[in-house]
Amino acid sequence: MPADRLRTHLLLNGSATRANVLSALAEVRREATEEDRVIFFFSGHGTPVADQTGDEGDQLDEVIALYDGHLSDDELAAALDETKSQVTLVGIDACFSGGFLFDVGAAAGRMTLFSSDEDLTSAVPQNEAGGWLSLLLAEALEGQADGVANGVAGQARDGQLTALELEVFIRQRSAQLPTIQASDPNGRTVGYQFIDIKRTGVRPDMVMMAIGAGNGEVPTGPSVATVATGLSQGTELARFPGERLSAGGAVHAIELQAGQRVLIETGALGGSADTVLEVRRGGQVLAQNDDRTPGDLSSRIELTASASGTYEVHVRPYAPHTLGSYTLRVAELGAAGGAYPSVEAGARRIQGQLAPNGEAHAVELTAGRWVLATGELEGAADTVLEVLLNGQLVAQNDDVTPGDLSSRVELDVP
């Protein structure tokens, strides 16, 4: 970015008043051109408040807490809508920040980064000044995201941070984070924190900002995942074809047995459908997925039932305008479906000793789908499993399910 076009408004603590924030947004509105990139980032407190305009389905607006008042999702959206910039990046690291999506993120040319869903809190890592999203975004801007989407044309280390590089880096790094419990507005622990990333009319190769000189190097290691086509295999238990994805979403009930491992996925998307998939039981969110892979708007969850009974599968649109049709499929995974190798089929079993610094095991994997898992835990053991290829993290898992301290990774080897 040419130095004469760079404008920064840094408002910290007592400087972050409503008047100063609105004044900075007004200056951006006056000066930003169509070719400029506008970046708005906030780290602090957020909360839901009563909807004042009647445009919220849940009758709640979300606000960020400034030094002397609040700034609502409606106000921020209105300010950004008035700028001439064709591409805007919005990052909000605050509780309930996902509620800004439907107002701020719906406009074309917006890329949004939110630290949690609209009805869940966001955590702050110990000994850090900001939340998890702030930490990961800082790493990205330090250059760690440059070239991370290797295998995609134009994604070398060139000092230019594209939308895809930023998205892939934060998704990969957030997968390495510990499972973070989250609470609802009433303080009840009801689920887990998920960093939410969305691009609306922002192409993967769009440059969001310059972060350095770059060296043209293409990093080694696995490339960004290939987008899957159609629906996966497995022993099918249920299928809901041609379902309508409406603004209110839908709930499907499925019966599972304790220990049963299933794949729950959406596919065959029609119209502008972009699904978000959640599995709940007893009001608790057990698992959630937005996009199957970067660029694939269908959703996929692999789950081991912790108890026998009825599980709710919630399917909702990512944003008010991402409506259409979808097919929901539930399939059983395991040796019966022939999709995964088992110990009886010759899989390797390692007896390990869990020390403070962990252990590393080298395994040779041929093409196909593999399961790597810990089990038979003794003492106070609670494992975290990581798979690395050429020094780069490929997959990670902490707990198989809430309450199960063992770990499990399912890996496709090309």
PDB file of C-alpha atoms in Angstrom, residues 67-333:
ATOM      1  CA  TYR A  67     -15.004   3.679  27.020  1.00  0.00           C
ATOM      2  CA  ASP A  68     -18.149   5.740  27.579  1.00  0.00           C
ATOM      3  CA  GLY A  69     -20.901   3.793  25.854  1.00  0.00           C
ATOM      4  CA  HIS A  70     -21.807   1.165  23.273  1.00  0.00           C
ATOM      5  CA  LEU A  71     -21.568   0.815  19.494  1.00  0.00           C
ATOM      6  CA  SER A  72     -24.233  -1.482  18.047  1.00  0.00           C
ATOM      7  CA  ASP A  73     -24.083  -3.837  15.091  1.00  0.00           C
ATOM      8  CA  ASP A  74     -26.612  -1.606  13.297  1.00  0.00           C
ATOM      9  CA  GLU A  75     -24.452   1.507  13.819  1.00  0.00           C
ATOM     10  CA  LEU A  76     -21.248  -0.144  12.621  1.00  0.00           C
ATOM     11  CA  ALA A  77     -22.983  -1.593   9.561  1.00  0.00           C
ATOM     12  CA  ALA A  78     -24.441   1.804   8.649  1.00  0.00           C
ATOM     13  CA  ALA A  79     -21.041   3.503   8.957  1.00  0.00           C
ATOM     14  CA  LEU A  80     -19.264   0.903   6.817  1.00  0.00           C
ATOM     15  CA  ASP A  81     -22.050   0.876   4.223  1.00  0.00           C
ATOM     16  CA  GLU A  82     -21.354   4.558   3.544  1.00  0.00           C
ATOM     17  CA  THR A  83     -17.701   4.036   2.590  1.00  0.00           C
ATOM     18  CA  LYS A  84     -16.698   3.765  -1.074  1.00  0.00           C
ATOM     19  CA  SER A  85     -14.276   0.886  -0.451  1.00  0.00           C
ATOM     20  CA  GLN A  86     -15.158  -2.289  -2.349  1.00  0.00           C
ATOM     21  CA  VAL A  87     -13.415  -4.561   0.184  1.00  0.00           C
ATOM     22  CA  THR A  88     -13.682  -4.270   3.976  1.00  0.00           C
ATOM     23  CA  LEU A  89     -12.182  -6.525   6.663  1.00  0.00           C
ATOM     24  CA  VAL A  90     -13.972  -6.521  10.029  1.00  0.00           C
ATOM     25  CA  GLY A  91     -12.553  -8.331  13.061  1.00  0.00           C
ATOM     26  CA  ILE A  92     -14.275  -8.307  16.458  1.00  0.00           C
ATOM     27  CA  ASP A  93     -12.748 -10.141  19.421  1.00  0.00           C
ATOM     28  CA  ALA A  94     -15.539  -9.881  21.984  1.00  0.00           C
ATOM     29  CA  CYS A  95     -18.260 -11.955  23.601  1.00  0.00           C
ATOM     30  CA  PHE A  96     -21.313 -12.507  21.374  1.00  0.00           C
ATOM     31  CA  SER A  97     -19.468 -10.941  18.418  1.00  0.00           C
ATOM     32  CA  GLY A  98     -21.032 -13.373  15.923  1.00  0.00           C
ATOM     33  CA  GLY A  99     -24.213 -11.316  16.140  1.00  0.00           C
ATOM     34  CA  PHE A 100     -22.507  -8.627  14.060  1.00  0.00           C
ATOM     35  CA  LEU A 101     -22.499 -10.958  11.046  1.00  0.00           C
ATOM     36  CA  PHE A 102     -26.082 -10.416   9.964  1.00  0.00           C
ATOM     37  CA  ASP A 103     -25.730  -6.628   9.866  1.00  0.00           C
ATOM     38  CA  VAL A 104     -22.033  -6.061   9.157  1.00  0.00           C
ATOM     39  CA  GLY A 105     -21.152  -9.172   7.168  1.00  0.00           C
ATOM     40  CA  ALA A 106     -24.115  -9.366   4.811  1.00  0.00           C
ATOM     41  CA  ALA A 107     -22.930  -6.646   2.424  1.00  0.00           C
ATOM     42  CA  ALA A 108     -20.908  -7.632  -0.641  1.00  0.00           C
ATOM     43  CA  GLY A 109     -17.183  -7.075  -0.307  1.00  0.00           C
ATOM     44  CA  ARG A 110     -17.019  -7.919   3.402  1.00  0.00           C
ATOM     45  CA  MET A 111     -14.704 -10.377   5.117  1.00  0.00           C
ATOM     46  CA  THR A 112     -15.523 -10.889   8.787  1.00  0.00           C
ATOM     47  CA  LEU A 113     -13.621 -12.483  11.667  1.00  0.00           C
ATOM     48  CA  PHE A 114     -15.605 -13.019  14.875  1.00  0.00           C
ATOM     49  CA  SER A 115     -14.303 -14.666  18.035  1.00  0.00           C
ATOM     50  CA  SER A 116     -17.555 -16.457  18.950  1.00  0.00           C
ATOM     51  CA  ASP A 117     -21.169 -17.082  17.998  1.00  0.00           C
ATOM     52  CA  GLU A 118     -23.842 -14.464  18.653  1.00  0.00           C
ATOM     53  CA  ASP A 119     -25.042 -16.198  21.839  1.00  0.00           C
ATOM     54  CA  LEU A 120     -21.720 -17.391  23.307  1.00  0.00           C
ATOM     55  CA  THR A 121     -18.890 -15.781  25.248  1.00  0.00           C
ATOM     56  CA  SER A 122     -15.265 -15.411  24.121  1.00  0.00           C
ATOM     57  CA  ALA A 123     -12.304 -16.370  26.292  1.00  0.00           C
ATOM     58  CA  VAL A 124      -8.967 -14.623  26.880  1.00  0.00           C
ATOM     59  CA  PRO A 125      -5.837 -16.831  27.021  1.00  0.00           C
ATOM     60  CA  GLN A 126      -3.874 -16.678  30.236  1.00  0.00           C
ATOM     61  CA  ASN A 127      -1.209 -13.945  30.409  1.00  0.00           C
ATOM     62  CA  GLU A 128      -2.411 -12.327  27.161  1.00  0.00           C
ATOM     63  CA  ALA A 129      -3.837  -8.825  26.702  1.00  0.00           C
ATOM     64  CA  GLY A 130      -6.458  -9.857  24.139  1.00  0.00           C
ATOM     65  CA  GLY A 131      -8.570 -12.810  23.126  1.00  0.00           C
ATOM     66  CA  TRP A 132      -7.751 -15.802  20.944  1.00  0.00           C
ATOM     67  CA  LEU A 133      -8.751 -14.043  17.724  1.00  0.00           C
ATOM     68  CA  SER A 134      -6.449 -11.107  18.531  1.00  0.00           C
ATOM     69  CA  LEU A 135      -3.589 -13.527  19.148  1.00  0.00           C
ATOM     70  CA  LEU A 136      -4.078 -15.421  15.873  1.00  0.00           C
ATOM     71  CA  LEU A 137      -4.567 -12.270  13.823  1.00  0.00           C
ATOM     72  CA  ALA A 138      -1.355 -10.806  15.256  1.00  0.00           C
ATOM     73  CA  GLU A 139       0.512 -13.957  14.198  1.00  0.00           C
ATOM     74  CA  ALA A 140      -0.980 -13.664  10.708  1.00  0.00           C
ATOM     75  CA  LEU A 141       0.088 -10.026  10.346  1.00  0.00           C
ATOM     76  CA  GLU A 142       3.595 -10.866  11.574  1.00  0.00           C
ATOM     77  CA  GLY A 143       3.975 -12.898   8.376  1.00  0.00           C
ATOM     78  CA  GLN A 144       3.036 -16.403   9.489  1.00  0.00           C
ATOM     79  CA  ALA A 145      -0.006 -16.451   7.187  1.00  0.00           C
ATOM     80  CA  ASP A 146       1.907 -15.403   4.071  1.00  0.00           C
ATOM     81  CA  GLY A 147       2.033 -18.421   1.747  1.00  0.00           C
ATOM     82  CA  VAL A 148       0.094 -20.677   4.123  1.00  0.00           C
ATOM     83  CA  ALA A 149      -2.372 -21.667   1.365  1.00  0.00           C
ATOM     84  CA  ASN A 150       0.356 -23.357  -0.639  1.00  0.00           C
ATOM     85  CA  GLY A 151      -0.918 -25.510  -3.465  1.00  0.00           C
ATOM     86  CA  VAL A 152      -3.177 -22.672  -4.605  1.00  0.00           C
ATOM     87  CA  ALA A 153      -1.948 -20.553  -7.508  1.00  0.00           C
ATOM     88  CA  GLY A 154      -0.530 -17.219  -6.428  1.00  0.00           C
ATOM     89  CA  GLN A 155      -0.242 -18.134  -2.749  1.00  0.00           C
ATOM     90  CA  ALA A 156       3.547 -17.985  -2.369  1.00  0.00           C
ATOM     91  CA  ARG A 157       5.304 -15.853   0.251  1.00  0.00           C
ATOM     92  CA  ASP A 158       5.053 -12.590  -1.643  1.00  0.00           C
ATOM     93  CA  GLY A 159       4.429 -10.131   1.186  1.00  0.00           C
ATOM     94  CA  GLN A 160       0.772  -9.830   0.145  1.00  0.00           C
ATOM     95  CA  LEU A 161      -1.819 -11.300   2.506  1.00  0.00           C
ATOM     96  CA  THR A 162      -4.798 -12.616   0.543  1.00  0.00           C
ATOM     97  CA  ALA A 163      -8.256 -13.400   1.879  1.00  0.00           C
ATOM     98  CA  LEU A 164      -7.631 -17.138   1.500  1.00  0.00           C
ATOM     99  CA  GLU A 165      -4.262 -17.009   3.268  1.00  0.00           C
ATOM    100  CA  LEU A 166      -5.814 -15.176   6.198  1.00  0.00           C
ATOM    101  CA  GLU A 167      -8.754 -17.580   6.365  1.00  0.00           C
ATOM    102  CA  VAL A 168      -6.686 -20.757   6.058  1.00  0.00           C
ATOM    103  CA  PHE A 169      -4.148 -19.601   8.656  1.00  0.00           C
ATOM    104  CA  ILE A 170      -6.742 -18.689  11.288  1.00  0.00           C
ATOM    105  CA  ARG A 171      -8.733 -21.889  10.663  1.00  0.00           C
ATOM    106  CA  GLN A 172      -5.610 -24.046  10.960  1.00  0.00           C
ATOM    107  CA  ARG A 173      -4.344 -22.268  14.071  1.00  0.00           C
ATOM    108  CA  SER A 174      -7.755 -22.254  15.765  1.00  0.00           C
ATOM    109  CA  ALA A 175      -7.889 -26.029  15.259  1.00  0.00           C
ATOM    110  CA  GLN A 176      -4.775 -26.240  17.445  1.00  0.00           C
ATOM    111  CA  LEU A 177      -6.379 -24.370  20.342  1.00  0.00           C
ATOM    112  CA  PRO A 178      -7.695 -26.176  23.404  1.00  0.00           C
ATOM    113  CA  THR A 179     -11.419 -26.831  23.673  1.00  0.00           C
ATOM    114  CA  ILE A 180     -12.769 -23.600  25.176  1.00  0.00           C
ATOM    115  CA  GLN A 181     -16.061 -23.738  27.056  1.00  0.00           C
ATOM    116  CA  ALA A 182     -18.453 -20.847  26.466  1.00  0.00           C
ATOM    117  CA  SER A 183     -21.485 -19.478  28.300  1.00  0.00           C
ATOM    118  CA  ASP A 184     -24.755 -17.969  27.132  1.00  0.00           C
ATOM    119  CA  PRO A 185     -25.962 -14.469  28.137  1.00  0.00           C
ATOM    120  CA  ASN A 186     -27.380 -15.965  31.357  1.00  0.00           C
ATOM    121  CA  GLY A 187     -23.994 -17.328  32.413  1.00  0.00           C
ATOM    122  CA  ARG A 188     -24.839 -20.985  31.758  1.00  0.00           C
ATOM    123  CA  THR A 189     -22.101 -23.133  30.224  1.00  0.00           C
ATOM    124  CA  VAL A 190     -23.829 -24.423  27.105  1.00  0.00           C
ATOM    125  CA  GLY A 191     -21.186 -25.013  24.447  1.00  0.00           C
ATOM    126  CA  TYR A 192     -17.773 -24.179  23.080  1.00  0.00           C
ATOM    127  CA  GLN A 193     -16.152 -21.123  21.538  1.00  0.00           C
ATOM    128  CA  PHE A 194     -15.700 -21.200  17.764  1.00  0.00           C
ATOM    129  CA  ILE A 195     -13.905 -18.547  15.725  1.00  0.00           C
ATOM    130  CA  ASP A 196     -16.219 -17.548  12.891  1.00  0.00           C
ATOM    131  CA  ILE A 197     -14.836 -16.528   9.464  1.00  0.00           C
ATOM    132  CA  LYS A 198     -16.879 -15.483   6.465  1.00  0.00           C
ATOM    133  CA  ARG A 199     -16.264 -13.920   3.064  1.00  0.00           C
ATOM    134  CA  THR A 200     -19.188 -12.275   1.235  1.00  0.00           C
ATOM    135  CA  GLY A 201     -18.206 -11.315  -2.294  1.00  0.00           C
ATOM    136  CA  VAL A 202     -14.503 -11.373  -1.392  1.00  0.00           C
ATOM    137  CA  ARG A 203     -12.595 -13.686  -3.741  1.00  0.00           C
ATOM    138  CA  PRO A 204      -9.933 -16.004  -2.259  1.00  0.00           C
ATOM    139  CA  ASP A 205      -7.127 -14.298  -4.210  1.00  0.00           C
ATOM    140  CA  MET A 206      -8.052 -10.741  -3.207  1.00  0.00           C
ATOM    141  CA  VAL A 207      -5.140  -9.016  -1.465  1.00  0.00           C
ATOM    142  CA  MET A 208      -6.289  -7.697   1.904  1.00  0.00           C
ATOM    143  CA  MET A 209      -3.051  -5.961   2.917  1.00  0.00           C
ATOM    144  CA  ALA A 210       0.709  -5.811   2.393  1.00  0.00           C
ATOM    145  CA  ILE A 211       2.730  -7.219   5.299  1.00  0.00           C
ATOM    146  CA  GLY A 212       6.322  -7.237   4.024  1.00  0.00           C
ATOM    147  CA  ALA A 213       8.662  -7.654   1.095  1.00  0.00           C
ATOM    148  CA  GLY A 214       8.134 -11.398   0.641  1.00  0.00           C
ATOM    149  CA  ASN A 215      10.603 -13.788  -0.983  1.00  0.00           C
ATOM    150  CA  GLY A 216       8.515 -15.644  -3.580  1.00  0.00           C
ATOM    151  CA  GLU A 217       9.005 -18.936  -1.724  1.00  0.00           C
ATOM    152  CA  VAL A 218       6.295 -21.574  -1.881  1.00  0.00           C
ATOM    153  CA  PRO A 219       6.206 -23.349   1.510  1.00  0.00           C
ATOM    154  CA  THR A 220       6.640 -27.110   1.621  1.00  0.00           C
ATOM    155  CA  GLY A 221       4.147 -29.434   3.222  1.00  0.00           C
ATOM    156  CA  PRO A 222       0.535 -30.367   2.579  1.00  0.00           C
ATOM    157  CA  SER A 223      -1.507 -28.006   0.449  1.00  0.00           C
ATOM    158  CA  VAL A 224      -4.915 -26.639   1.265  1.00  0.00           C
ATOM    159  CA  ALA A 225      -7.484 -29.446   1.270  1.00  0.00           C
ATOM    160  CA  THR A 226      -9.143 -30.436  -1.974  1.00  0.00           C
ATOM    161  CA  VAL A 227     -12.834 -29.554  -1.944  1.00  0.00           C
ATOM    162  CA  ALA A 228     -14.932 -32.698  -1.719  1.00  0.00           C
ATOM    163  CA  THR A 229     -17.708 -33.260  -4.236  1.00  0.00           C
ATOM    164  CA  GLY A 230     -21.044 -34.874  -3.429  1.00  0.00           C
ATOM    165  CA  LEU A 231     -21.697 -36.706  -0.169  1.00  0.00           C
ATOM    166  CA  SER A 232     -19.304 -39.103   1.552  1.00  0.00           C
ATOM    167  CA  GLN A 233     -19.537 -42.862   1.900  1.00  0.00           C
ATOM    168  CA  GLY A 234     -20.443 -44.965   4.960  1.00  0.00           C
ATOM    169  CA  THR A 235     -23.348 -47.096   6.149  1.00  0.00           C
ATOM    170  CA  GLU A 236     -26.260 -44.716   5.705  1.00  0.00           C
ATOM    171  CA  LEU A 237     -28.619 -44.417   8.664  1.00  0.00           C
ATOM    172  CA  ALA A 238     -30.830 -41.523   7.540  1.00  0.00           C
ATOM    173  CA  ARG A 239     -31.189 -39.101   4.642  1.00  0.00           C
ATOM    174  CA  PHE A 240     -33.253 -35.926   4.397  1.00  0.00           C
ATOM    175  CA  PRO A 241     -33.128 -34.982   0.679  1.00  0.00           C
ATOM    176  CA  GLY A 242     -34.144 -31.676  -0.858  1.00  0.00           C
ATOM    177  CA  GLU A 243     -34.662 -29.869   2.452  1.00  0.00           C
ATOM    178  CA  ARG A 244     -35.427 -26.144   2.287  1.00  0.00           C
ATOM    179  CA  LEU A 245     -32.869 -23.880   3.969  1.00  0.00           C
ATOM    180  CA  SER A 246     -34.991 -21.048   5.360  1.00  0.00           C
ATOM    181  CA  ALA A 247     -34.017 -18.135   7.580  1.00  0.00           C
ATOM    182  CA  GLY A 248     -35.180 -19.961  10.709  1.00  0.00           C
ATOM    183  CA  GLY A 249     -33.222 -23.123   9.941  1.00  0.00           C
ATOM    184  CA  ALA A 250     -34.459 -26.633  10.717  1.00  0.00           C
ATOM    185  CA  VAL A 251     -34.076 -29.308  13.393  1.00  0.00           C
ATOM    186  CA  HIS A 252     -33.803 -33.031  12.605  1.00  0.00           C
ATOM    187  CA  ALA A 253     -33.979 -35.690  15.340  1.00  0.00           C
ATOM    188  CA  ILE A 254     -31.796 -38.804  15.108  1.00  0.00           C
ATOM    189  CA  GLU A 255     -31.478 -41.793  17.447  1.00  0.00           C
ATOM    190  CA  LEU A 256     -27.947 -42.912  18.360  1.00  0.00           C
ATOM    191  CA  GLN A 257     -26.528 -45.622  20.598  1.00  0.00           C
ATOM    192  CA  ALA A 258     -23.752 -45.013  23.117  1.00  0.00           C
ATOM    193  CA  GLY A 259     -20.359 -45.397  21.425  1.00  0.00           C
ATOM    194  CA  GLN A 260     -21.829 -45.209  17.929  1.00  0.00           C
ATOM    195  CA  ARG A 261     -19.641 -43.109  15.626  1.00  0.00           C
ATOM    196  CA  VAL A 262     -21.482 -41.252  12.908  1.00  0.00           C
ATOM    197  CA  LEU A 263     -20.898 -38.807  10.089  1.00  0.00           C
ATOM    198  CA  ILE A 264     -23.465 -36.004   9.819  1.00  0.00           C
ATOM    199  CA  GLU A 265     -23.177 -33.847   6.712  1.00  0.00           C
ATOM    200  CA  THR A 266     -24.992 -31.498   4.392  1.00  0.00           C
ATOM    201  CA  GLY A 267     -24.516 -31.551   0.640  1.00  0.00           C
ATOM    202  CA  ALA A 268     -26.214 -31.074  -2.736  1.00  0.00           C
ATOM    203  CA  LEU A 269     -26.597 -27.373  -1.922  1.00  0.00           C
ATOM    204  CA  GLY A 270     -28.952 -25.419  -4.151  1.00  0.00           C
ATOM    205  CA  GLY A 271     -29.541 -21.720  -4.671  1.00  0.00           C
ATOM    206  CA  SER A 272     -27.355 -19.561  -2.424  1.00  0.00           C
ATOM    207  CA  ALA A 273     -27.341 -22.113   0.406  1.00  0.00           C
ATOM    208  CA  ASP A 274     -24.488 -21.959   2.930  1.00  0.00           C
ATOM    209  CA  THR A 275     -25.155 -24.261   5.872  1.00  0.00           C
ATOM    210  CA  VAL A 276     -24.061 -24.252   9.501  1.00  0.00           C
ATOM    211  CA  LEU A 277     -24.449 -27.607  11.234  1.00  0.00           C
ATOM    212  CA  GLU A 278     -24.822 -28.175  14.993  1.00  0.00           C
ATOM    213  CA  VAL A 279     -25.426 -31.328  17.025  1.00  0.00           C
ATOM    214  CA  ARG A 280     -27.138 -30.825  20.377  1.00  0.00           C
ATOM    215  CA  ARG A 281     -28.343 -33.013  23.220  1.00  0.00           C
ATOM    216  CA  GLY A 282     -30.131 -31.805  26.303  1.00  0.00           C
ATOM    217  CA  GLY A 283     -29.697 -28.205  25.183  1.00  0.00           C
ATOM    218  CA  GLN A 284     -25.897 -28.504  24.976  1.00  0.00           C
ATOM    219  CA  VAL A 285     -23.982 -27.955  21.738  1.00  0.00           C
ATOM    220  CA  LEU A 286     -21.797 -31.047  21.242  1.00  0.00           C
ATOM    221  CA  ALA A 287     -20.281 -30.146  17.873  1.00  0.00           C
ATOM    222  CA  GLN A 288     -20.496 -27.463  15.214  1.00  0.00           C
ATOM    223  CA  ASN A 289     -19.216 -26.937  11.683  1.00  0.00           C
ATOM    224  CA  ASP A 290     -19.689 -24.179   9.127  1.00  0.00           C
ATOM    225  CA  ASP A 291     -17.687 -24.985   6.000  1.00  0.00           C
ATOM    226  CA  ARG A 292     -16.441 -28.497   5.239  1.00  0.00           C
ATOM    227  CA  THR A 293     -13.258 -26.981   3.770  1.00  0.00           C
ATOM    228  CA  PRO A 294     -12.324 -23.443   2.678  1.00  0.00           C
ATOM    229  CA  GLY A 295     -14.472 -22.823  -0.387  1.00  0.00           C
ATOM    230  CA  ASP A 296     -16.960 -25.669   0.271  1.00  0.00           C
ATOM    231  CA  LEU A 297     -20.093 -24.206   1.884  1.00  0.00           C
ATOM    232  CA  SER A 298     -21.526 -27.574   2.945  1.00  0.00           C
ATOM    233  CA  SER A 299     -20.966 -28.815   6.512  1.00  0.00           C
ATOM    234  CA  ARG A 300     -19.599 -32.004   8.064  1.00  0.00           C
ATOM    235  CA  ILE A 301     -19.415 -33.348  11.642  1.00  0.00           C
ATOM    236  CA  GLU A 302     -17.996 -36.651  12.854  1.00  0.00           C
ATOM    237  CA  LEU A 303     -19.328 -37.561  16.290  1.00  0.00           C
ATOM    238  CA  THR A 304     -19.177 -40.425  18.781  1.00  0.00           C
ATOM    239  CA  ALA A 305     -22.385 -40.652  20.818  1.00  0.00           C
ATOM    240  CA  SER A 306     -21.598 -40.436  24.530  1.00  0.00           C
ATOM    241  CA  ALA A 307     -24.981 -41.910  25.503  1.00  0.00           C
ATOM    242  CA  SER A 308     -27.954 -43.599  23.867  1.00  0.00           C
ATOM    243  CA  GLY A 309     -30.909 -41.399  22.997  1.00  0.00           C
ATOM    244  CA  THR A 310     -32.201 -38.644  20.756  1.00  0.00           C
ATOM    245  CA  TYR A 311     -29.777 -36.100  19.302  1.00  0.00           C
ATOM    246  CA  GLU A 312     -30.861 -32.885  17.596  1.00  0.00           C
ATOM    247  CA  VAL A 313     -29.225 -31.879  14.313  1.00  0.00           C
ATOM    248  CA  HIS A 314     -29.688 -28.147  13.712  1.00  0.00           C
ATOM    249  CA  VAL A 315     -29.175 -26.815  10.175  1.00  0.00           C
ATOM    250  CA  ARG A 316     -29.244 -23.048   9.712  1.00  0.00           C
ATOM    251  CA  PRO A 317     -28.110 -20.568   7.059  1.00  0.00           C
ATOM    252  CA  TYR A 318     -24.836 -18.784   7.716  1.00  0.00           C
ATOM    253  CA  ALA A 319     -26.400 -15.399   6.900  1.00  0.00           C
ATOM    254  CA  PRO A 320     -29.908 -14.177   6.050  1.00  0.00           C
ATOM    255  CA  HIS A 321     -29.199 -14.182   2.309  1.00  0.00           C
ATOM    256  CA  THR A 322     -27.537 -17.659   2.123  1.00  0.00           C
ATOM    257  CA  LEU A 323     -30.780 -19.563   1.539  1.00  0.00           C
ATOM    258  CA  GLY A 324     -31.645 -22.422  -0.797  1.00  0.00           C
ATOM    259  CA  SER A 325     -31.854 -26.185  -0.489  1.00  0.00           C
ATOM    260  CA  TYR A 326     -29.714 -28.961   0.987  1.00  0.00           C
ATOM    261  CA  THR A 327     -29.607 -32.679   1.659  1.00  0.00           C
ATOM    262  CA  LEU A 328     -28.807 -33.892   5.177  1.00  0.00           C
ATOM    263  CA  ARG A 329     -27.205 -37.303   5.536  1.00  0.00           C
ATOM    264  CA  VAL A 330     -26.346 -39.415   8.603  1.00  0.00           C
ATOM    265  CA  ALA A 331     -24.029 -42.398   8.171  1.00  0.00           C
ATOM    266  CA  GLU A 332     -22.353 -44.820  10.551  1.00  0.00           C
ATOM    267  CA  LEU A 333     -18.567 -44.907  10.451  1.00  0.00           C
TER     268      LEU A 333
END
